[in-house]
Every structure is written in C-alpha cells, then in structure tokens.
Coordinates of N, CA and C in Angstrom, one line a residue:
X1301 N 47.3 -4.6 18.7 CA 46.6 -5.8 18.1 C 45.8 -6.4 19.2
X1302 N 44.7 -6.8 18.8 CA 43.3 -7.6 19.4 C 43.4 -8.9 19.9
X1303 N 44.0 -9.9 20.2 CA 44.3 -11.3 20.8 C 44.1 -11.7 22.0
X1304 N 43.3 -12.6 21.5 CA 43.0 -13.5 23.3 C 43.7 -14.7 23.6
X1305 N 44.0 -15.0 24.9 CA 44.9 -16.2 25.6 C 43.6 -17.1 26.1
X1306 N 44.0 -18.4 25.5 CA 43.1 -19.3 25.9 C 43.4 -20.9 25.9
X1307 N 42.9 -21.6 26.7 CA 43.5 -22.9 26.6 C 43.1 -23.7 25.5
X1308 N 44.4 -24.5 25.0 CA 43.9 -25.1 23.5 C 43.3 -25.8 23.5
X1309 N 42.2 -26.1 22.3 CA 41.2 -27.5 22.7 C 41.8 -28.1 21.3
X1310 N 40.9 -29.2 20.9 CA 41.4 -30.0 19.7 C 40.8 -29.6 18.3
X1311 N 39.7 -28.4 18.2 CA 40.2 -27.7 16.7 C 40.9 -27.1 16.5
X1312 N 42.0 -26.4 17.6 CA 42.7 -25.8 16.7 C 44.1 -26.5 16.4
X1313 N 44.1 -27.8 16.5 CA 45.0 -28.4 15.6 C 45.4 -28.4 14.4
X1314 N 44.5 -27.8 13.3 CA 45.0 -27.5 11.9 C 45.6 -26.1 12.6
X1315 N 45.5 -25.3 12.5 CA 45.8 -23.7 13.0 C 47.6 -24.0 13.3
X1316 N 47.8 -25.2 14.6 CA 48.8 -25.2 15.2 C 50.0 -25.9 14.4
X1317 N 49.1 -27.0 13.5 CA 50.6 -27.4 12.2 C 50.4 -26.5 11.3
X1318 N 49.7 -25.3 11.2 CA 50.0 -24.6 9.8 C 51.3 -23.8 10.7
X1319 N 51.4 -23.2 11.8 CA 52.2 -22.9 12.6 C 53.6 -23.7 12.7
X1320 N 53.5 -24.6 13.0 CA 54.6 -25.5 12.9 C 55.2 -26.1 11.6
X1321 N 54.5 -25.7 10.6 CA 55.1 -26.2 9.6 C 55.6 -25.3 8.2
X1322 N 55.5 -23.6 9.4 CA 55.6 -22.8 8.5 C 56.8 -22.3 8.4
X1323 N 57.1 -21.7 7.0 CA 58.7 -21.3 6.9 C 58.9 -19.6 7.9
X1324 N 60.1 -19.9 8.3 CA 60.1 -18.7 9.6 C 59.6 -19.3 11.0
X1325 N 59.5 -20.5 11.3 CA 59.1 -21.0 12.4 C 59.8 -22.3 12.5
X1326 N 59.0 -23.0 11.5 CA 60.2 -24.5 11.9 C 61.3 -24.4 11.9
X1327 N 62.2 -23.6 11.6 CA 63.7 -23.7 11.3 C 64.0 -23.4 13.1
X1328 N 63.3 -22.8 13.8 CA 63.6 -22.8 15.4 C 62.9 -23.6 16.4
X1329 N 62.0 -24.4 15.8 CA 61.2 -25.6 16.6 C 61.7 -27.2 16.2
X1330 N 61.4 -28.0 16.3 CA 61.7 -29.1 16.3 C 60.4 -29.9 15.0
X1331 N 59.9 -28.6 14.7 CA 58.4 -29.2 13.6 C 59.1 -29.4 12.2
X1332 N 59.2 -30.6 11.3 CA 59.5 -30.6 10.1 C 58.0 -30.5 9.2
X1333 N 58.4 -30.5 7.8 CA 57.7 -29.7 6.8 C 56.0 -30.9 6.6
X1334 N 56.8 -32.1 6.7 CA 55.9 -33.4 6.6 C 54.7 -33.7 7.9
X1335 N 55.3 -32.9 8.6 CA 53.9 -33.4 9.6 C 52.5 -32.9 9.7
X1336 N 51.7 -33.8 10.6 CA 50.0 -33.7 9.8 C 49.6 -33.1 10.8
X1337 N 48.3 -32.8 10.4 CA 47.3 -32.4 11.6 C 47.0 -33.9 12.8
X1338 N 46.9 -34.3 12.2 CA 46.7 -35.4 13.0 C 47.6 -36.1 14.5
X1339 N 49.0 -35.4 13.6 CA 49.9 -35.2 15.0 C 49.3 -34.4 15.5
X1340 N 49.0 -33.1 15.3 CA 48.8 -32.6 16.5 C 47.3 -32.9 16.8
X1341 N 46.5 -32.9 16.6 CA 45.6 -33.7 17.0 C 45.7 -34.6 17.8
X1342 N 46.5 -35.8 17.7 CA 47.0 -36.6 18.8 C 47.7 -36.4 19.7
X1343 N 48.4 -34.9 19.8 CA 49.2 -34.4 20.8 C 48.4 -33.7 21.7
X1344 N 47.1 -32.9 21.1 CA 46.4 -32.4 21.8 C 45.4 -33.2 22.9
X1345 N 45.4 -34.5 22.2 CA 44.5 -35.7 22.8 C 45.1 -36.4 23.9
X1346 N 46.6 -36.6 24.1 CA 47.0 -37.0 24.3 C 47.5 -36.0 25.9
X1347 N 46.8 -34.9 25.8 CA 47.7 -33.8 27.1 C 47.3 -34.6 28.4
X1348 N 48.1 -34.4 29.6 CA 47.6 -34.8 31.0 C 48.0 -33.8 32.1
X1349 N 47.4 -34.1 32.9 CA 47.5 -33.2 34.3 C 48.9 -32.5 34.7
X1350 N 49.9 -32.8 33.5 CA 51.3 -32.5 33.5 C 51.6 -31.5 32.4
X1351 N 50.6 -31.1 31.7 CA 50.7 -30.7 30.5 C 50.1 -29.4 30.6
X1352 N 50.2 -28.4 30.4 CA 49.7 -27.3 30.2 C 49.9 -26.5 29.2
X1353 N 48.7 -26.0 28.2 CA 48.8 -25.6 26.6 C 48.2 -24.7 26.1
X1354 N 48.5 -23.4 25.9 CA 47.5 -21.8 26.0 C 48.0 -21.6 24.1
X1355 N 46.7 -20.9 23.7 CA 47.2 -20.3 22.5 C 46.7 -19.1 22.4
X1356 N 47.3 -18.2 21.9 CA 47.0 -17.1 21.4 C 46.1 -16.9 19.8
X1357 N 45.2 -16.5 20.0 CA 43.8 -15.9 18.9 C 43.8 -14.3 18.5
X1358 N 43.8 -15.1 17.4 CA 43.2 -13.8 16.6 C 42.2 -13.7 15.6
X1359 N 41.3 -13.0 15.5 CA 39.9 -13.1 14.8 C 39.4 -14.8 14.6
X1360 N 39.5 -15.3 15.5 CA 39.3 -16.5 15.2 C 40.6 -17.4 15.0
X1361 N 41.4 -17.5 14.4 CA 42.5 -18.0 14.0 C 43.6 -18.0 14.8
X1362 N 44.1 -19.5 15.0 CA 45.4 -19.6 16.5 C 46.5 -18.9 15.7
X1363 N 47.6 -18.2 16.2 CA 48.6 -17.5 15.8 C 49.7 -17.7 16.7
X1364 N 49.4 -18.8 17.9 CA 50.4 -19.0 18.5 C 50.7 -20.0 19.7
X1365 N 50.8 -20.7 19.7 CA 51.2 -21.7 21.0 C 52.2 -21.7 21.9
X1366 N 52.1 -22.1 23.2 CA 52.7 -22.5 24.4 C 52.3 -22.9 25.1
X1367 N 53.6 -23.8 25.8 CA 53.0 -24.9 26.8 C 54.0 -25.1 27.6
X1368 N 53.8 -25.9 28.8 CA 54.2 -26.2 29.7 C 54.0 -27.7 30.4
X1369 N 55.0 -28.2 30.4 CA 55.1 -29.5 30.9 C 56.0 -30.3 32.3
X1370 N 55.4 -30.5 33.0 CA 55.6 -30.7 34.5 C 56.3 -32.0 34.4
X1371 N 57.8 -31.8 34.6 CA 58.5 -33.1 34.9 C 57.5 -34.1 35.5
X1372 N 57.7 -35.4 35.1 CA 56.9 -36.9 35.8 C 57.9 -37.3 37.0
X1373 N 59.2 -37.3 37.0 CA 59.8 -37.5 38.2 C 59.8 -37.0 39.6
X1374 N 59.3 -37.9 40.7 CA 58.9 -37.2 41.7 C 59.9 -36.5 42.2
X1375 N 61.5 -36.5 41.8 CA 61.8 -35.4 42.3 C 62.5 -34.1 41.7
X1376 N 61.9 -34.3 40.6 CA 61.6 -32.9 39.5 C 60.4 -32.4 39.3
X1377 N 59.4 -32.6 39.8 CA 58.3 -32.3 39.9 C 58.4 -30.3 40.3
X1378 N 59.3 -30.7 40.7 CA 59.4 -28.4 40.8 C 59.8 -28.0 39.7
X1379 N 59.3 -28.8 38.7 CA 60.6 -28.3 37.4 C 59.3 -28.8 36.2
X1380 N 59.6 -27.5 35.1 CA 58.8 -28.0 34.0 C 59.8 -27.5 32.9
X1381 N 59.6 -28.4 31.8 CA 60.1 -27.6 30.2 C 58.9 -27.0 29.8
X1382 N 59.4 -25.7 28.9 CA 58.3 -24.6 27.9 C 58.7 -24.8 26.6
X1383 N 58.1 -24.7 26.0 CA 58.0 -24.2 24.3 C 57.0 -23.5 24.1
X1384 N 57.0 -22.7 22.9 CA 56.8 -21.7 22.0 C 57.0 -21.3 20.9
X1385 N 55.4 -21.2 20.0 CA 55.5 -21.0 18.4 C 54.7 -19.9 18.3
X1386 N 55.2 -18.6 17.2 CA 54.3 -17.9 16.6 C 54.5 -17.8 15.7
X1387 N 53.0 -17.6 14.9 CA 53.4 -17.6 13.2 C 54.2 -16.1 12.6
X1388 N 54.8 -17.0 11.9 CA 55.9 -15.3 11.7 C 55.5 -14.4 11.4
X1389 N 53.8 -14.2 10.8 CA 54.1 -12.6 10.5 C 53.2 -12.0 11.4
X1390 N 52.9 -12.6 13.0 CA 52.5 -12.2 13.8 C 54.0 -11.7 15.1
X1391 N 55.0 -12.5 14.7 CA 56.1 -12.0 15.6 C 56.4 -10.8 15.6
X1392 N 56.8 -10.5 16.7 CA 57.3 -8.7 17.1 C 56.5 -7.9 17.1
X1393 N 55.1 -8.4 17.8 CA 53.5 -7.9 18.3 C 53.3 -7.8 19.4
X1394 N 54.2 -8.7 20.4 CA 54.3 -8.5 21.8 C 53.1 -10.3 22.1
X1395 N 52.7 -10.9 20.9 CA 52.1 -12.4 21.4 C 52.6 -12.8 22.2
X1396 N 54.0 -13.1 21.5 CA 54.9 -14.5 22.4 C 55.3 -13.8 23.5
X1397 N 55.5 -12.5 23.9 CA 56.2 -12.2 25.3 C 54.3 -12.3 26.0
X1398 N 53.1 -11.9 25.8 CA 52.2 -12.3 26.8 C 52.0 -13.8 27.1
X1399 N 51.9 -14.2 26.2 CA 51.9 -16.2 25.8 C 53.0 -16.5 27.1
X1400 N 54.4 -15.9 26.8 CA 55.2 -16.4 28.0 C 54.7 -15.6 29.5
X1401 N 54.4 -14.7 29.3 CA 54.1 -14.1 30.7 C 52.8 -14.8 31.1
X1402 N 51.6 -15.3 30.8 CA 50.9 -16.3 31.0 C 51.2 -17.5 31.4
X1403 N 52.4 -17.8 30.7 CA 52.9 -18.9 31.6 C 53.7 -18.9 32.8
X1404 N 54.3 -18.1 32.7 CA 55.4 -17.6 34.2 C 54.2 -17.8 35.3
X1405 N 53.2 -17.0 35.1 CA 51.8 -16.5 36.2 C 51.3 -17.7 36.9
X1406 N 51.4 -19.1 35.2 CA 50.7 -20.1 35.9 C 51.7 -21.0 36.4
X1407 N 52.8 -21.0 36.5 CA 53.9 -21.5 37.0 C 53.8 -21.2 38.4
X1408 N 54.1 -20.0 38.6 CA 54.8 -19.5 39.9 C 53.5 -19.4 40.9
X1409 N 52.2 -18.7 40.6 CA 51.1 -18.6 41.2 C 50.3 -19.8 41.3
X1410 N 49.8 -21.0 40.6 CA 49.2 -21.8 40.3 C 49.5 -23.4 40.7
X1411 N 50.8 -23.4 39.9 CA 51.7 -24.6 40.3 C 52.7 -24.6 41.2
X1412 N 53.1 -23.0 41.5 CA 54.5 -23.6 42.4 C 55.7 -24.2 42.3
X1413 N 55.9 -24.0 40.4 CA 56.8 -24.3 40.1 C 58.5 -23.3 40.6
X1414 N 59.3 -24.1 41.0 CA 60.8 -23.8 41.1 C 61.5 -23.1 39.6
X1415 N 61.1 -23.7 39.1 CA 62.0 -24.2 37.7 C 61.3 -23.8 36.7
X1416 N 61.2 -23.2 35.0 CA 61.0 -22.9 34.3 C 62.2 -23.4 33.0
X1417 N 62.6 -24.9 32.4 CA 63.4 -24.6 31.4 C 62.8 -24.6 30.3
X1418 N 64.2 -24.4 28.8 CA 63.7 -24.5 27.6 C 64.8 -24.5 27.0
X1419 N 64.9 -24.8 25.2 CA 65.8 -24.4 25.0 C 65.6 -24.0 23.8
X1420 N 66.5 -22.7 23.3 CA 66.5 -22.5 22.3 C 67.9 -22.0 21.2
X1421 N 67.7 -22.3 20.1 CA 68.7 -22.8 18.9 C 69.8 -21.1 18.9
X1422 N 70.7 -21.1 18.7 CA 71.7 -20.4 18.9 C 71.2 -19.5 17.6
X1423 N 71.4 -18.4 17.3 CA 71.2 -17.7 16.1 C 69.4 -16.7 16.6
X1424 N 68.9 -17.6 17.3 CA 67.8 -17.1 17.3 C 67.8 -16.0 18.5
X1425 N 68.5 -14.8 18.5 CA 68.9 -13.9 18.9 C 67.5 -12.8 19.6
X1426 N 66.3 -12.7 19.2 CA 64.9 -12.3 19.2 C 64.3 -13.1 20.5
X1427 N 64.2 -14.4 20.6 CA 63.9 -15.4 21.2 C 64.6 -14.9 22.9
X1428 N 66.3 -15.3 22.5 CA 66.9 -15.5 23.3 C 66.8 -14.0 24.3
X1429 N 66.5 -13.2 23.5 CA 66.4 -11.4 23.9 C 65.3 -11.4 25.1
X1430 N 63.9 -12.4 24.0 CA 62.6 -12.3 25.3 C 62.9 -13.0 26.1
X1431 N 63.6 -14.1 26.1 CA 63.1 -14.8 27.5 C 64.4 -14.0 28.7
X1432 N 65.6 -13.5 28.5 CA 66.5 -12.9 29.2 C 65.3 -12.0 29.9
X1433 N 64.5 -11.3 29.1 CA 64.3 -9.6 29.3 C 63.1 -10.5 30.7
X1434 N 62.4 -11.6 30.6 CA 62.1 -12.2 31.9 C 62.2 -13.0 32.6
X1435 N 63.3 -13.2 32.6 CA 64.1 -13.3 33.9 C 64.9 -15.1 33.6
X1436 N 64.7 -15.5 32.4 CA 65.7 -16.7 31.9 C 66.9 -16.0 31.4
X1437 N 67.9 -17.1 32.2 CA 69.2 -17.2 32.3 C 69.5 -18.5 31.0
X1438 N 70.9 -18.3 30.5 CA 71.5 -19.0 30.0 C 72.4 -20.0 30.5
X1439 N 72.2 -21.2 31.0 CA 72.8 -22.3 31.5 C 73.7 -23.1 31.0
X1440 N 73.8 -23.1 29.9 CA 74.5 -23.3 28.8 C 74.4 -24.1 27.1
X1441 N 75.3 -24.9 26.9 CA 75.1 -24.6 25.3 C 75.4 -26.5 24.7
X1442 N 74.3 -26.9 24.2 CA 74.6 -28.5 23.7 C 74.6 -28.5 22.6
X1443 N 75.9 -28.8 22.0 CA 76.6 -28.9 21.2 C 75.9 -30.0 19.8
X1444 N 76.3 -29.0 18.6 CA 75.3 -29.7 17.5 C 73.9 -30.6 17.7
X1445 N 73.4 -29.6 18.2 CA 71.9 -30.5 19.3 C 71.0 -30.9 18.3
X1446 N 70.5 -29.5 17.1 CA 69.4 -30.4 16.0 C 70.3 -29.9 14.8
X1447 N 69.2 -30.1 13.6 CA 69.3 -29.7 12.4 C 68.4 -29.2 12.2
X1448 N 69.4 -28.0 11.0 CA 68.2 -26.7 10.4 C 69.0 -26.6 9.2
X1449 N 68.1 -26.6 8.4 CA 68.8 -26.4 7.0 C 70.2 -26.9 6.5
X1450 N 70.1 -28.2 6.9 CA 71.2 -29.3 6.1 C 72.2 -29.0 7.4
X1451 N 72.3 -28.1 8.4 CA 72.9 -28.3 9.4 C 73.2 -28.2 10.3
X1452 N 73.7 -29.0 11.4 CA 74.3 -28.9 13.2 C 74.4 -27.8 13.5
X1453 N 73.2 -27.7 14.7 CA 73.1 -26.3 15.2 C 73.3 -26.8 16.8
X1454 N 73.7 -25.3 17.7 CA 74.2 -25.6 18.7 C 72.6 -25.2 19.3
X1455 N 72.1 -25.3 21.0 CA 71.4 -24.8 21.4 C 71.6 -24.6 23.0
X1456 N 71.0 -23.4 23.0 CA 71.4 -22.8 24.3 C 70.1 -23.4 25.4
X1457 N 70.9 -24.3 26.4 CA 69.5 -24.3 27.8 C 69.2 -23.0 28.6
X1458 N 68.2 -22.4 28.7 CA 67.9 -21.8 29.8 C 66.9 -21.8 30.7
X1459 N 66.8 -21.9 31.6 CA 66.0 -21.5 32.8 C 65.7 -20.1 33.4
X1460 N 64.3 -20.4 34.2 CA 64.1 -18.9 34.8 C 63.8 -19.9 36.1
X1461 N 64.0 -19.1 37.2 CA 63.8 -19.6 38.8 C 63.0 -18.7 39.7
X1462 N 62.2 -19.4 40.7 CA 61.3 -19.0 41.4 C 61.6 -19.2 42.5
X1463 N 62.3 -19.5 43.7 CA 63.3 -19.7 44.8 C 62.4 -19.4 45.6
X1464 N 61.0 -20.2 47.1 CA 60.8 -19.3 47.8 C 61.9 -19.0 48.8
X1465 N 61.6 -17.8 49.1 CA 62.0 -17.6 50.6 C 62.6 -18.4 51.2
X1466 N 62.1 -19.3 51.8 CA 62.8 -20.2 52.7 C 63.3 -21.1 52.0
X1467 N 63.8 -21.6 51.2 CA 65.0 -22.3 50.4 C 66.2 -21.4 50.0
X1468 N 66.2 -20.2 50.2 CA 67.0 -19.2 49.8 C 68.7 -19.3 51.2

C-alpha cells in the first residue's frame, strides 16, 4: 500500500475525528462518539514546541495519527508520552508500525529523548504485540483506568528506552 508520513496541519482535522470517532478505534483511544471537528481543530491549533504530530495519507485522505509529547517538567524533559490512531480498515497494513518507527527516529535522533511512554487498554493484544516487537516494555498495569463499553478496563503503561552510553 501507497502512504505518505507527513506533519499534520489543520485540515486534516475532519479526517482525524472521523478516525477518532470511529467504531474499531474509539473503544482503544480515549475519543468518545460526541466529539467534533472542532476539537480537533483546536487541538491541532493549539500544538507547541512540545508537541509533535505525523499522519499517515492515503490518496489524499489521513488514515492515521501519531504524536508525541515532550514532558513540560524540567526534569522530565527526557521523557515524552505517544499515542496512536488508525482507522480500522487500514490496520494490519504495516501504517501504525511506520507512524511508530517515525516517531522512535524523531525521538532518539532529533530530540534526544530517554524515554518513550504510552499506554495501552488491556485486551488490545495487536497494539500491545507492535509496540513489544520495538522495543516497549511493559511497566505495568492501572487498575480500572477507563471505560469501554459500559466497562472498567485495566491499562497496561509501557515504555521504550534510549539509555546513552554514558548513563549506562
């Protein structure tokens, strides 16, 4: 399949709530069924020098997001959370594992980040597969963390680590 990685700008905000508010995706993200374009339009408007936001295209049409977000604390600053959406009937194309290898690249090469976390909902077995198969570890597990379908789900934290040399 044909797809380009590119940084998000602010039209493809419809693209990214039809994504987020689609069945097969919200039930693993934190997106409910009610939200607008407008959020994300205001989320897109809203990114800063801490924020980092790639989507994946296809013929024109976003089919996937990720992003990266640089702790504000000066002494977490080696440290960012990730998230990741693809629309489901683009999953198991190999998007979301380049979308994340895109981001590893700009992490480790770019930023100099230590730290790479995220978390994702227990069940989601596919998810939890790609990020192991590069190099995120499972840290552990917070207890009835959201809601999916009327109910308390557990979610696993994990991290991936960039250690140089001399901190080793």
């Amino acid at each position: 399949m044909d797809f380009i990685i590119r940084p998000i700008k602010i039209s493809d905000a419809s693209d990214i709530n039809e994504i987020r508010i689609q069945d097969g995706v919200r039930e693993n993200t934190l997106g409910i069924i009610t939200e607008t374009v407008m959020k994300s339009e205001n989320f897109i408007r809203n990114l800063d020098s801490n924020s980092h936001q790639l989507v994946a295209e296809v013929q024109g049409k976003v089919v996937g997001v990720a992003g990266l977000t640089i702790m504000k604390n000066p002494r977490m600053k080696h440290s960012a959370d990730f998230g990741i959406s693809v629309r489901r009937e683009y999953q198991g194309q190999g998007i979301g594992r380049k979308l994340v290898e895109k981001i590893i690249d700009l992490a480790d090469n770019w930023l100099m980040l230590i730290r790479i976390e995220l978390g994702v909902l227990e069940g989601n077995e596919r998810a939890v597969n790609l990020y192991k198969s590069l190099g995120f570890e499972i840290e552990g597990k917070k207890k009835y963390s959201i809601v999916r379908n009327g109910k308390y789900v557990d979610e696993y934290i994990m991290a991936r680590y960039n250690i140089p040399q001399q901190f080793k």
